[in-house]
């Protein structure tokens, strides 16, 4: 069964520093993988997605993620953190069933930015 | 881009009442919508898959008589929490996709439900 594991429930970095949020997946078939961001009391916004094309995926707000099959990882990075990046980040995998697919989310990582 | 609208954004009601939450896809037809529940500082838990014109598919452990889902049109799904109790208080989020076979899903802004 497909699943994702996010390592670290809370990550804190200084403004301007590298952001690295870790995600490992488990899937018996080539997965579709996603990163979503959630700001307080809001829904989720898609940052980027991997759908078996390029392994390095660029998303919005300067984020990118690299799909590494050998490591079963899909870590999210951003070269330089901004205060506005403080939010909850969810890694997710798409699970096919019947004629539709559903998303299974990781447990989330809260990103804090220090001035 | 695609937009999913969820209403209301916040509702407070007394224990024992029923509450309806609406999820609309504003610029595309969604044959499939999804309902999630999120506990404080927790991840999203898929509750059910809402299928237009047919019964919803509930995840294991979710009471279908408690959480009624109706998907009467291609742009609207509703979640009704029946006879709500304080333990039903949570953040409920819906999502929809242009094509249910593929992603990504587009999410509503969520509904904060508080049962007194």
JSON list of C-alpha atoms in Angstrom, two decimals:
[
{"chain": "A", "resi": 1, "resn": "UNK", "atom": "CA", "xyz": [0.00, 0.00, 0.00]},
{"chain": "A", "resi": 2, "resn": "UNK", "atom": "CA", "xyz": [1.15, 3.50, -0.76]},
{"chain": "A", "resi": 3, "resn": "UNK", "atom": "CA", "xyz": [2.15, 5.78, 2.09]},
{"chain": "A", "resi": 4, "resn": "UNK", "atom": "CA", "xyz": [4.39, 8.72, 2.91]},
{"chain": "A", "resi": 5, "resn": "UNK", "atom": "CA", "xyz": [6.46, 9.45, 5.98]},
{"chain": "A", "resi": 6, "resn": "UNK", "atom": "CA", "xyz": [7.56, 12.93, 6.90]},
{"chain": "A", "resi": 7, "resn": "UNK", "atom": "CA", "xyz": [10.62, 13.06, 9.11]},
{"chain": "A", "resi": 8, "resn": "UNK", "atom": "CA", "xyz": [10.44, 15.81, 11.68]},
{"chain": "A", "resi": 9, "resn": "UNK", "atom": "CA", "xyz": [7.18, 17.29, 12.86]},
{"chain": "A", "resi": 10, "resn": "UNK", "atom": "CA", "xyz": [8.80, 20.69, 13.34]},
{"chain": "A", "resi": 11, "resn": "UNK", "atom": "CA", "xyz": [11.65, 22.36, 11.49]},
{"chain": "A", "resi": 12, "resn": "UNK", "atom": "CA", "xyz": [13.03, 25.77, 12.40]},
{"chain": "A", "resi": 13, "resn": "UNK", "atom": "CA", "xyz": [15.44, 27.72, 10.19]},
{"chain": "A", "resi": 14, "resn": "UNK", "atom": "CA", "xyz": [16.74, 31.25, 10.09]},
{"chain": "A", "resi": 15, "resn": "UNK", "atom": "CA", "xyz": [15.52, 33.70, 7.51]},
{"chain": "A", "resi": 16, "resn": "UNK", "atom": "CA", "xyz": [17.70, 33.34, 4.42]},
{"chain": "A", "resi": 17, "resn": "UNK", "atom": "CA", "xyz": [18.80, 29.81, 5.30]},
{"chain": "A", "resi": 18, "resn": "UNK", "atom": "CA", "xyz": [18.18, 26.64, 3.33]},
{"chain": "A", "resi": 19, "resn": "UNK", "atom": "CA", "xyz": [14.87, 24.91, 3.91]},
{"chain": "A", "resi": 20, "resn": "UNK", "atom": "CA", "xyz": [14.85, 21.10, 3.77]},
{"chain": "A", "resi": 21, "resn": "UNK", "atom": "CA", "xyz": [11.71, 19.15, 4.59]},
{"chain": "A", "resi": 22, "resn": "UNK", "atom": "CA", "xyz": [12.00, 15.39, 4.33]},
{"chain": "A", "resi": 23, "resn": "UNK", "atom": "CA", "xyz": [9.54, 12.94, 2.85]},
{"chain": "A", "resi": 24, "resn": "UNK", "atom": "CA", "xyz": [9.92, 9.25, 2.11]},
{"chain": "A", "resi": 25, "resn": "UNK", "atom": "CA", "xyz": [7.35, 7.25, 0.24]},
{"chain": "A", "resi": 26, "resn": "UNK", "atom": "CA", "xyz": [6.32, 3.65, 0.01]},
{"chain": "A", "resi": 27, "resn": "UNK", "atom": "CA", "xyz": [4.71, 2.46, -3.17]},
{"chain": "A", "resi": 28, "resn": "UNK", "atom": "CA", "xyz": [4.56, -0.73, -5.17]},
{"chain": "A", "resi": 29, "resn": "UNK", "atom": "CA", "xyz": [3.93, 1.20, -8.38]},
{"chain": "A", "resi": 30, "resn": "UNK", "atom": "CA", "xyz": [5.41, 4.44, -9.72]},
{"chain": "A", "resi": 31, "resn": "UNK", "atom": "CA", "xyz": [3.86, 7.04, -7.47]},
{"chain": "A", "resi": 32, "resn": "UNK", "atom": "CA", "xyz": [2.39, 10.44, -8.00]},
{"chain": "A", "resi": 33, "resn": "UNK", "atom": "CA", "xyz": [3.79, 12.62, -5.23]},
{"chain": "A", "resi": 34, "resn": "UNK", "atom": "CA", "xyz": [2.84, 16.06, -4.01]},
{"chain": "A", "resi": 35, "resn": "UNK", "atom": "CA", "xyz": [3.78, 18.76, -1.58]},
{"chain": "A", "resi": 36, "resn": "UNK", "atom": "CA", "xyz": [1.04, 20.96, -0.16]},
{"chain": "A", "resi": 37, "resn": "UNK", "atom": "CA", "xyz": [1.28, 23.97, 2.14]},
{"chain": "A", "resi": 38, "resn": "UNK", "atom": "CA", "xyz": [-1.32, 24.98, 4.70]},
{"chain": "A", "resi": 39, "resn": "UNK", "atom": "CA", "xyz": [-1.47, 28.36, 6.39]},
{"chain": "A", "resi": 40, "resn": "UNK", "atom": "CA", "xyz": [-3.40, 28.66, 9.67]},
{"chain": "A", "resi": 41, "resn": "UNK", "atom": "CA", "xyz": [-7.13, 28.08, 9.36]},
{"chain": "A", "resi": 42, "resn": "UNK", "atom": "CA", "xyz": [-6.93, 27.67, 5.62]},
{"chain": "A", "resi": 43, "resn": "UNK", "atom": "CA", "xyz": [-7.16, 24.84, 3.15]},
{"chain": "A", "resi": 44, "resn": "UNK", "atom": "CA", "xyz": [-4.24, 23.36, 1.28]},
{"chain": "A", "resi": 45, "resn": "UNK", "atom": "CA", "xyz": [-2.35, 24.89, -1.59]},
{"chain": "A", "resi": 46, "resn": "UNK", "atom": "CA", "xyz": [-0.39, 22.78, -4.04]},
{"chain": "A", "resi": 47, "resn": "UNK", "atom": "CA", "xyz": [3.30, 23.62, -4.07]},
{"chain": "A", "resi": 48, "resn": "UNK", "atom": "CA", "xyz": [4.43, 21.07, -6.63]},
{"chain": "A", "resi": 49, "resn": "UNK", "atom": "CA", "xyz": [3.79, 17.61, -7.99]},
{"chain": "A", "resi": 50, "resn": "UNK", "atom": "CA", "xyz": [5.76, 14.69, -9.40]},
{"chain": "A", "resi": 51, "resn": "UNK", "atom": "CA", "xyz": [4.04, 12.63, -12.08]},
{"chain": "A", "resi": 52, "resn": "UNK", "atom": "CA", "xyz": [6.89, 10.54, -13.52]},
{"chain": "A", "resi": 53, "resn": "UNK", "atom": "CA", "xyz": [8.28, 13.20, -15.81]},
{"chain": "A", "resi": 54, "resn": "UNK", "atom": "CA", "xyz": [11.35, 15.17, -14.67]},
{"chain": "A", "resi": 55, "resn": "UNK", "atom": "CA", "xyz": [12.76, 14.02, -11.36]},
{"chain": "A", "resi": 56, "resn": "UNK", "atom": "CA", "xyz": [13.53, 17.57, -10.25]},
{"chain": "A", "resi": 57, "resn": "UNK", "atom": "CA", "xyz": [10.26, 19.39, -9.87]},
{"chain": "A", "resi": 58, "resn": "UNK", "atom": "CA", "xyz": [10.00, 23.13, -9.48]},
{"chain": "A", "resi": 59, "resn": "UNK", "atom": "CA", "xyz": [7.03, 24.60, -7.71]},
{"chain": "A", "resi": 60, "resn": "UNK", "atom": "CA", "xyz": [5.66, 27.89, -6.58]},
{"chain": "A", "resi": 61, "resn": "UNK", "atom": "CA", "xyz": [7.28, 30.33, -4.16]},
{"chain": "A", "resi": 62, "resn": "UNK", "atom": "CA", "xyz": [10.78, 29.11, -4.99]},
{"chain": "A", "resi": 63, "resn": "UNK", "atom": "CA", "xyz": [10.30, 25.57, -3.72]},
{"chain": "A", "resi": 64, "resn": "UNK", "atom": "CA", "xyz": [11.51, 22.47, -5.49]},
{"chain": "A", "resi": 65, "resn": "UNK", "atom": "CA", "xyz": [11.65, 18.76, -4.79]},
{"chain": "A", "resi": 66, "resn": "UNK", "atom": "CA", "xyz": [13.67, 15.91, -6.20]},
{"chain": "A", "resi": 67, "resn": "UNK", "atom": "CA", "xyz": [12.29, 12.44, -6.76]},
{"chain": "A", "resi": 68, "resn": "UNK", "atom": "CA", "xyz": [14.92, 9.83, -5.88]},
{"chain": "A", "resi": 69, "resn": "UNK", "atom": "CA", "xyz": [13.73, 6.33, -6.59]},
{"chain": "A", "resi": 70, "resn": "UNK", "atom": "CA", "xyz": [16.81, 4.69, -5.10]},
{"chain": "A", "resi": 71, "resn": "UNK", "atom": "CA", "xyz": [16.16, 6.45, -1.81]},
{"chain": "A", "resi": 72, "resn": "UNK", "atom": "CA", "xyz": [12.35, 6.44, -2.08]},
{"chain": "A", "resi": 73, "resn": "UNK", "atom": "CA", "xyz": [12.49, 10.11, -1.18]},
{"chain": "A", "resi": 74, "resn": "UNK", "atom": "CA", "xyz": [10.83, 13.31, -2.30]},
{"chain": "A", "resi": 75, "resn": "UNK", "atom": "CA", "xyz": [12.38, 16.00, -0.13]},
{"chain": "A", "resi": 76, "resn": "UNK", "atom": "CA", "xyz": [11.27, 19.62, -0.41]},
{"chain": "A", "resi": 77, "resn": "UNK", "atom": "CA", "xyz": [13.85, 22.38, -0.53]},
{"chain": "A", "resi": 78, "resn": "UNK", "atom": "CA", "xyz": [14.12, 26.13, -0.87]},
{"chain": "A", "resi": 79, "resn": "UNK", "atom": "CA", "xyz": [17.49, 27.89, -1.06]},
{"chain": "A", "resi": 80, "resn": "UNK", "atom": "CA", "xyz": [16.58, 30.90, 1.05]},
{"chain": "A", "resi": 81, "resn": "UNK", "atom": "CA", "xyz": [13.76, 30.96, 3.60]},
{"chain": "A", "resi": 82, "resn": "UNK", "atom": "CA", "xyz": [11.39, 33.91, 3.90]},
{"chain": "A", "resi": 83, "resn": "UNK", "atom": "CA", "xyz": [9.30, 34.75, 6.92]},
{"chain": "A", "resi": 84, "resn": "UNK", "atom": "CA", "xyz": [6.21, 34.16, 4.79]},
{"chain": "A", "resi": 85, "resn": "UNK", "atom": "CA", "xyz": [7.21, 30.49, 4.37]},
{"chain": "A", "resi": 86, "resn": "UNK", "atom": "CA", "xyz": [6.19, 29.73, 7.94]},
{"chain": "A", "resi": 87, "resn": "UNK", "atom": "CA", "xyz": [3.36, 27.21, 7.60]},
{"chain": "A", "resi": 88, "resn": "UNK", "atom": "CA", "xyz": [2.49, 23.52, 7.75]},
{"chain": "A", "resi": 89, "resn": "UNK", "atom": "CA", "xyz": [3.77, 21.39, 4.89]},
{"chain": "A", "resi": 90, "resn": "UNK", "atom": "CA", "xyz": [2.31, 18.07, 3.83]},
{"chain": "A", "resi": 91, "resn": "UNK", "atom": "CA", "xyz": [3.83, 15.47, 1.59]},
{"chain": "A", "resi": 92, "resn": "UNK", "atom": "CA", "xyz": [1.24, 13.28, -0.14]},
{"chain": "A", "resi": 93, "resn": "UNK", "atom": "CA", "xyz": [0.95, 10.31, -2.46]},
{"chain": "A", "resi": 94, "resn": "UNK", "atom": "CA", "xyz": [-1.83, 9.55, -4.88]},
{"chain": "A", "resi": 95, "resn": "UNK", "atom": "CA", "xyz": [-3.45, 6.15, -4.54]},
{"chain": "A", "resi": 96, "resn": "UNK", "atom": "CA", "xyz": [-5.35, 4.72, -7.46]},
{"chain": "A", "resi": 97, "resn": "UNK", "atom": "CA", "xyz": [-8.51, 2.77, -6.79]},
{"chain": "A", "resi": 98, "resn": "UNK", "atom": "CA", "xyz": [-11.43, 1.85, -9.03]},
{"chain": "A", "resi": 99, "resn": "UNK", "atom": "CA", "xyz": [-11.86, 4.70, -11.50]},
{"chain": "A", "resi": 100, "resn": "UNK", "atom": "CA", "xyz": [-10.55, 7.42, -9.26]},
{"chain": "A", "resi": 101, "resn": "UNK", "atom": "CA", "xyz": [-7.59, 8.22, -7.09]},
{"chain": "A", "resi": 102, "resn": "UNK", "atom": "CA", "xyz": [-7.32, 9.54, -3.59]},
{"chain": "A", "resi": 103, "resn": "UNK", "atom": "CA", "xyz": [-4.58, 11.31, -1.73]},
{"chain": "A", "resi": 104, "resn": "UNK", "atom": "CA", "xyz": [-2.88, 9.97, 1.36]},
{"chain": "A", "resi": 105, "resn": "UNK", "atom": "CA", "xyz": [-1.15, 12.63, 3.40]},
{"chain": "A", "resi": 106, "resn": "UNK", "atom": "CA", "xyz": [1.91, 12.49, 5.58]},
{"chain": "A", "resi": 107, "resn": "UNK", "atom": "CA", "xyz": [1.72, 13.69, 9.15]},
{"chain": "A", "resi": 108, "resn": "UNK", "atom": "CA", "xyz": [2.93, 17.16, 8.26]},
{"chain": "A", "resi": 109, "resn": "UNK", "atom": "CA", "xyz": [5.93, 19.32, 9.14]},
{"chain": "A", "resi": 110, "resn": "UNK", "atom": "CA", "xyz": [5.57, 22.71, 10.72]},
{"chain": "A", "resi": 111, "resn": "UNK", "atom": "CA", "xyz": [8.14, 25.14, 9.38]},
{"chain": "A", "resi": 112, "resn": "UNK", "atom": "CA", "xyz": [9.14, 28.07, 11.58]},
{"chain": "A", "resi": 113, "resn": "UNK", "atom": "CA", "xyz": [11.35, 30.90, 10.38]},
{"chain": "A", "resi": 114, "resn": "UNK", "atom": "CA", "xyz": [13.59, 32.75, 12.83]},
{"chain": "A", "resi": 115, "resn": "UNK", "atom": "CA", "xyz": [14.28, 36.43, 12.11]},
{"chain": "B", "resi": 1, "resn": "UNK", "atom": "CA", "xyz": [-6.75, 28.26, -11.98]},
{"chain": "B", "resi": 2, "resn": "UNK", "atom": "CA", "xyz": [-9.31, 25.92, -10.55]},
{"chain": "B", "resi": 3, "resn": "UNK", "atom": "CA", "xyz": [-11.11, 27.11, -7.48]},
{"chain": "B", "resi": 4, "resn": "UNK", "atom": "CA", "xyz": [-13.01, 25.17, -4.87]},
{"chain": "B", "resi": 5, "resn": "UNK", "atom": "CA", "xyz": [-15.27, 27.12, -2.57]},
{"chain": "B", "resi": 6, "resn": "UNK", "atom": "CA", "xyz": [-16.31, 25.86, 0.84]},
{"chain": "B", "resi": 7, "resn": "UNK", "atom": "CA", "xyz": [-19.06, 27.35, 2.97]},
{"chain": "B", "resi": 8, "resn": "UNK", "atom": "CA", "xyz": [-19.39, 28.25, 5.77]},
{"chain": "B", "resi": 9, "resn": "UNK", "atom": "CA", "xyz": [-15.85, 28.96, 6.88]},
{"chain": "B", "resi": 10, "resn": "UNK", "atom": "CA", "xyz": [-16.79, 28.75, 10.52]},
{"chain": "B", "resi": 11, "resn": "UNK", "atom": "CA", "xyz": [-19.82, 27.51, 12.40]},
{"chain": "B", "resi": 12, "resn": "UNK", "atom": "CA", "xyz": [-20.64, 27.27, 16.07]},
{"chain": "B", "resi": 13, "resn": "UNK", "atom": "CA", "xyz": [-23.72, 25.39, 17.16]},
{"chain": "B", "resi": 14, "resn": "UNK", "atom": "CA", "xyz": [-25.27, 23.56, 20.05]},
{"chain": "B", "resi": 15, "resn": "UNK", "atom": "CA", "xyz": [-24.88, 19.88, 20.69]},
{"chain": "B", "resi": 16, "resn": "UNK", "atom": "CA", "xyz": [-27.59, 17.83, 19.01]},
{"chain": "B", "resi": 17, "resn": "UNK", "atom": "CA", "xyz": [-28.07, 20.02, 15.97]},
{"chain": "B", "resi": 18, "resn": "UNK", "atom": "CA", "xyz": [-27.18, 19.10, 12.40]},
{"chain": "B", "resi": 19, "resn": "UNK", "atom": "CA", "xyz": [-24.75, 21.14, 10.37]},
{"chain": "B", "resi": 20, "resn": "UNK", "atom": "CA", "xyz": [-24.40, 21.25, 6.59]},
{"chain": "B", "resi": 21, "resn": "UNK", "atom": "CA", "xyz": [-21.16, 22.18, 4.85]},
{"chain": "B", "resi": 22, "resn": "UNK", "atom": "CA", "xyz": [-21.08, 22.95, 1.15]},
{"chain": "B", "resi": 23, "resn": "UNK", "atom": "CA", "xyz": [-18.25, 22.37, -1.30]},
{"chain": "B", "resi": 24, "resn": "UNK", "atom": "CA", "xyz": [-18.45, 23.86, -4.77]},
{"chain": "B", "resi": 25, "resn": "UNK", "atom": "CA", "xyz": [-16.15, 23.62, -7.74]},
{"chain": "B", "resi": 26, "resn": "UNK", "atom": "CA", "xyz": [-16.40, 27.06, -9.31]},
{"chain": "B", "resi": 27, "resn": "UNK", "atom": "CA", "xyz": [-14.91, 26.67, -12.75]},
{"chain": "B", "resi": 28, "resn": "UNK", "atom": "CA", "xyz": [-14.93, 22.98, -13.53]},
{"chain": "B", "resi": 29, "resn": "UNK", "atom": "CA", "xyz": [-17.18, 19.97, -13.20]},
{"chain": "B", "resi": 30, "resn": "UNK", "atom": "CA", "xyz": [-16.15, 17.53, -10.52]},
{"chain": "B", "resi": 31, "resn": "UNK", "atom": "CA", "xyz": [-17.58, 14.04, -10.68]},
{"chain": "B", "resi": 32, "resn": "UNK", "atom": "CA", "xyz": [-15.60, 13.19, -7.58]},
{"chain": "B", "resi": 33, "resn": "UNK", "atom": "CA", "xyz": [-15.01, 15.27, -4.48]},
{"chain": "B", "resi": 34, "resn": "UNK", "atom": "CA", "xyz": [-13.30, 14.33, -1.26]},
{"chain": "B", "resi": 35, "resn": "UNK", "atom": "CA", "xyz": [-14.00, 15.19, 2.35]},
{"chain": "B", "resi": 36, "resn": "UNK", "atom": "CA", "xyz": [-11.25, 15.37, 4.94]},
{"chain": "B", "resi": 37, "resn": "UNK", "atom": "CA", "xyz": [-11.15, 15.96, 8.66]},
{"chain": "B", "resi": 38, "resn": "UNK", "atom": "CA", "xyz": [-8.22, 17.56, 10.38]},
{"chain": "B", "resi": 39, "resn": "UNK", "atom": "CA", "xyz": [-7.65, 17.49, 14.13]},
{"chain": "B", "resi": 40, "resn": "UNK", "atom": "CA", "xyz": [-5.53, 20.22, 15.76]},
{"chain": "B", "resi": 41, "resn": "UNK", "atom": "CA", "xyz": [-1.87, 19.93, 14.81]},
{"chain": "B", "resi": 42, "resn": "UNK", "atom": "CA", "xyz": [-2.64, 16.74, 12.89]},
{"chain": "B", "resi": 43, "resn": "UNK", "atom": "CA", "xyz": [-2.69, 15.65, 9.32]},
{"chain": "B", "resi": 44, "resn": "UNK", "atom": "CA", "xyz": [-5.72, 15.36, 7.08]},
{"chain": "B", "resi": 45, "resn": "UNK", "atom": "CA", "xyz": [-7.76, 12.21, 7.39]},
{"chain": "B", "resi": 46, "resn": "UNK", "atom": "CA", "xyz": [-9.79, 11.20, 4.37]},
{"chain": "B", "resi": 47, "resn": "UNK", "atom": "CA", "xyz": [-13.37, 10.64, 5.47]},
{"chain": "B", "resi": 48, "resn": "UNK", "atom": "CA", "xyz": [-15.12, 9.80, 2.25]},
{"chain": "B", "resi": 49, "resn": "UNK", "atom": "CA", "xyz": [-15.20, 10.09, -1.48]},
{"chain": "B", "resi": 50, "resn": "UNK", "atom": "CA", "xyz": [-18.24, 11.86, -2.83]},
{"chain": "B", "resi": 51, "resn": "UNK", "atom": "CA", "xyz": [-19.45, 10.57, -6.19]},
{"chain": "B", "resi": 52, "resn": "UNK", "atom": "CA", "xyz": [-21.88, 12.57, -8.31]},
{"chain": "B", "resi": 53, "resn": "UNK", "atom": "CA", "xyz": [-25.14, 10.74, -8.72]},
{"chain": "B", "resi": 54, "resn": "UNK", "atom": "CA", "xyz": [-24.25, 7.82, -6.50]},
{"chain": "B", "resi": 55, "resn": "UNK", "atom": "CA", "xyz": [-23.52, 6.92, -2.91]},
{"chain": "B", "resi": 56, "resn": "UNK", "atom": "CA", "xyz": [-20.41, 8.16, -1.22]},
{"chain": "B", "resi": 57, "resn": "UNK", "atom": "CA", "xyz": [-17.58, 5.81, -0.42]},
{"chain": "B", "resi": 58, "resn": "UNK", "atom": "CA", "xyz": [-16.61, 6.03, 3.24]},
{"chain": "B", "resi": 59, "resn": "UNK", "atom": "CA", "xyz": [-13.25, 5.23, 4.72]},
{"chain": "B", "resi": 60, "resn": "UNK", "atom": "CA", "xyz": [-13.00, 2.61, 7.38]},
{"chain": "B", "resi": 61, "resn": "UNK", "atom": "CA", "xyz": [-14.11, 3.86, 10.77]},
{"chain": "B", "resi": 62, "resn": "UNK", "atom": "CA", "xyz": [-16.17, 6.78, 9.46]},
{"chain": "B", "resi": 63, "resn": "UNK", "atom": "CA", "xyz": [-19.86, 6.60, 10.39]},
{"chain": "B", "resi": 64, "resn": "UNK", "atom": "CA", "xyz": [-21.89, 7.11, 7.25]},
{"chain": "B", "resi": 65, "resn": "UNK", "atom": "CA", "xyz": [-25.06, 7.79, 9.23]},
{"chain": "B", "resi": 66, "resn": "UNK", "atom": "CA", "xyz": [-23.24, 10.47, 11.17]},
{"chain": "B", "resi": 67, "resn": "UNK", "atom": "CA", "xyz": [-21.60, 12.16, 8.22]},
{"chain": "B", "resi": 68, "resn": "UNK", "atom": "CA", "xyz": [-24.10, 12.35, 5.38]},
{"chain": "B", "resi": 69, "resn": "UNK", "atom": "CA", "xyz": [-22.70, 13.18, 1.97]},
{"chain": "B", "resi": 70, "resn": "UNK", "atom": "CA", "xyz": [-24.73, 14.29, -1.00]},
{"chain": "B", "resi": 71, "resn": "UNK", "atom": "CA", "xyz": [-23.30, 15.00, -4.44]},
{"chain": "B", "resi": 72, "resn": "UNK", "atom": "CA", "xyz": [-26.36, 16.06, -6.36]},
{"chain": "B", "resi": 73, "resn": "UNK", "atom": "CA", "xyz": [-24.65, 18.00, -9.12]},
{"chain": "B", "resi": 74, "resn": "UNK", "atom": "CA", "xyz": [-21.29, 18.14, -10.85]},
{"chain": "B", "resi": 75, "resn": "UNK", "atom": "CA", "xyz": [-20.34, 21.27, -8.96]},
{"chain": "B", "resi": 76, "resn": "UNK", "atom": "CA", "xyz": [-21.72, 20.72, -5.47]},
{"chain": "B", "resi": 77, "resn": "UNK", "atom": "CA", "xyz": [-21.14, 18.24, -2.68]},
{"chain": "B", "resi": 78, "resn": "UNK", "atom": "CA", "xyz": [-22.49, 18.64, 0.83]},
{"chain": "B", "resi": 79, "resn": "UNK", "atom": "CA", "xyz": [-21.41, 17.13, 4.12]},
{"chain": "B", "resi": 80, "resn": "UNK", "atom": "CA", "xyz": [-24.00, 17.07, 6.89]},
{"chain": "B", "resi": 81, "resn": "UNK", "atom": "CA", "xyz": [-22.87, 16.31, 10.41]},
{"chain": "B", "resi": 82, "resn": "UNK", "atom": "CA", "xyz": [-25.99, 14.91, 12.04]},
{"chain": "B", "resi": 83, "resn": "UNK", "atom": "CA", "xyz": [-26.78, 15.28, 15.73]},
{"chain": "B", "resi": 84, "resn": "UNK", "atom": "CA", "xyz": [-23.42, 16.89, 16.29]},
{"chain": "B", "resi": 85, "resn": "UNK", "atom": "CA", "xyz": [-21.58, 16.45, 19.58]},
{"chain": "B", "resi": 86, "resn": "UNK", "atom": "CA", "xyz": [-18.49, 18.21, 20.96]},
{"chain": "B", "resi": 87, "resn": "UNK", "atom": "CA", "xyz": [-16.25, 15.39, 19.74]},
{"chain": "B", "resi": 88, "resn": "UNK", "atom": "CA", "xyz": [-17.31, 16.27, 16.18]},
{"chain": "B", "resi": 89, "resn": "UNK", "atom": "CA", "xyz": [-15.63, 19.64, 16.54]},
{"chain": "B", "resi": 90, "resn": "UNK", "atom": "CA", "xyz": [-12.89, 19.80, 13.96]},
{"chain": "B", "resi": 91, "resn": "UNK", "atom": "CA", "xyz": [-11.65, 21.39, 10.76]},
{"chain": "B", "resi": 92, "resn": "UNK", "atom": "CA", "xyz": [-13.35, 19.89, 7.72]},
{"chain": "B", "resi": 93, "resn": "UNK", "atom": "CA", "xyz": [-11.85, 20.34, 4.25]},
{"chain": "B", "resi": 94, "resn": "UNK", "atom": "CA", "xyz": [-13.16, 19.34, 0.86]},
{"chain": "B", "resi": 95, "resn": "UNK", "atom": "CA", "xyz": [-11.29, 18.89, -2.38]},
{"chain": "B", "resi": 96, "resn": "UNK", "atom": "CA", "xyz": [-12.08, 18.27, -6.01]},
{"chain": "B", "resi": 97, "resn": "UNK", "atom": "CA", "xyz": [-10.24, 17.32, -9.15]},
{"chain": "B", "resi": 98, "resn": "UNK", "atom": "CA", "xyz": [-11.00, 17.98, -12.78]},
{"chain": "B", "resi": 99, "resn": "UNK", "atom": "CA", "xyz": [-10.38, 14.34, -13.54]},
{"chain": "B", "resi": 100, "resn": "UNK", "atom": "CA", "xyz": [-10.78, 11.88, -10.65]},
{"chain": "B", "resi": 101, "resn": "UNK", "atom": "CA", "xyz": [-8.21, 9.57, -12.14]},
{"chain": "B", "resi": 102, "resn": "UNK", "atom": "CA", "xyz": [-5.54, 12.19, -11.84]},
{"chain": "B", "resi": 103, "resn": "UNK", "atom": "CA", "xyz": [-4.24, 14.79, -9.49]},
{"chain": "B", "resi": 104, "resn": "UNK", "atom": "CA", "xyz": [-3.75, 17.33, -8.21]},
{"chain": "B", "resi": 105, "resn": "UNK", "atom": "CA", "xyz": [-6.77, 17.96, -6.14]},
{"chain": "B", "resi": 106, "resn": "UNK", "atom": "CA", "xyz": [-7.82, 21.50, -5.41]},
{"chain": "B", "resi": 107, "resn": "UNK", "atom": "CA", "xyz": [-8.81, 22.23, -1.84]},
{"chain": "B", "resi": 108, "resn": "UNK", "atom": "CA", "xyz": [-11.40, 24.45, -0.27]},
{"chain": "B", "resi": 109, "resn": "UNK", "atom": "CA", "xyz": [-10.43, 26.77, 2.56]},
{"chain": "B", "resi": 110, "resn": "UNK", "atom": "CA", "xyz": [-12.00, 24.53, 5.15]},
{"chain": "B", "resi": 111, "resn": "UNK", "atom": "CA", "xyz": [-14.79, 24.82, 7.71]},
{"chain": "B", "resi": 112, "resn": "UNK", "atom": "CA", "xyz": [-14.05, 25.20, 11.42]},
{"chain": "B", "resi": 113, "resn": "UNK", "atom": "CA", "xyz": [-16.87, 23.40, 13.23]},
{"chain": "B", "resi": 114, "resn": "UNK", "atom": "CA", "xyz": [-17.30, 24.01, 16.96]},
{"chain": "B", "resi": 115, "resn": "UNK", "atom": "CA", "xyz": [-19.98, 22.16, 18.88]},
{"chain": "B", "resi": 116, "resn": "UNK", "atom": "CA", "xyz": [-20.85, 23.57, 22.28]}
]
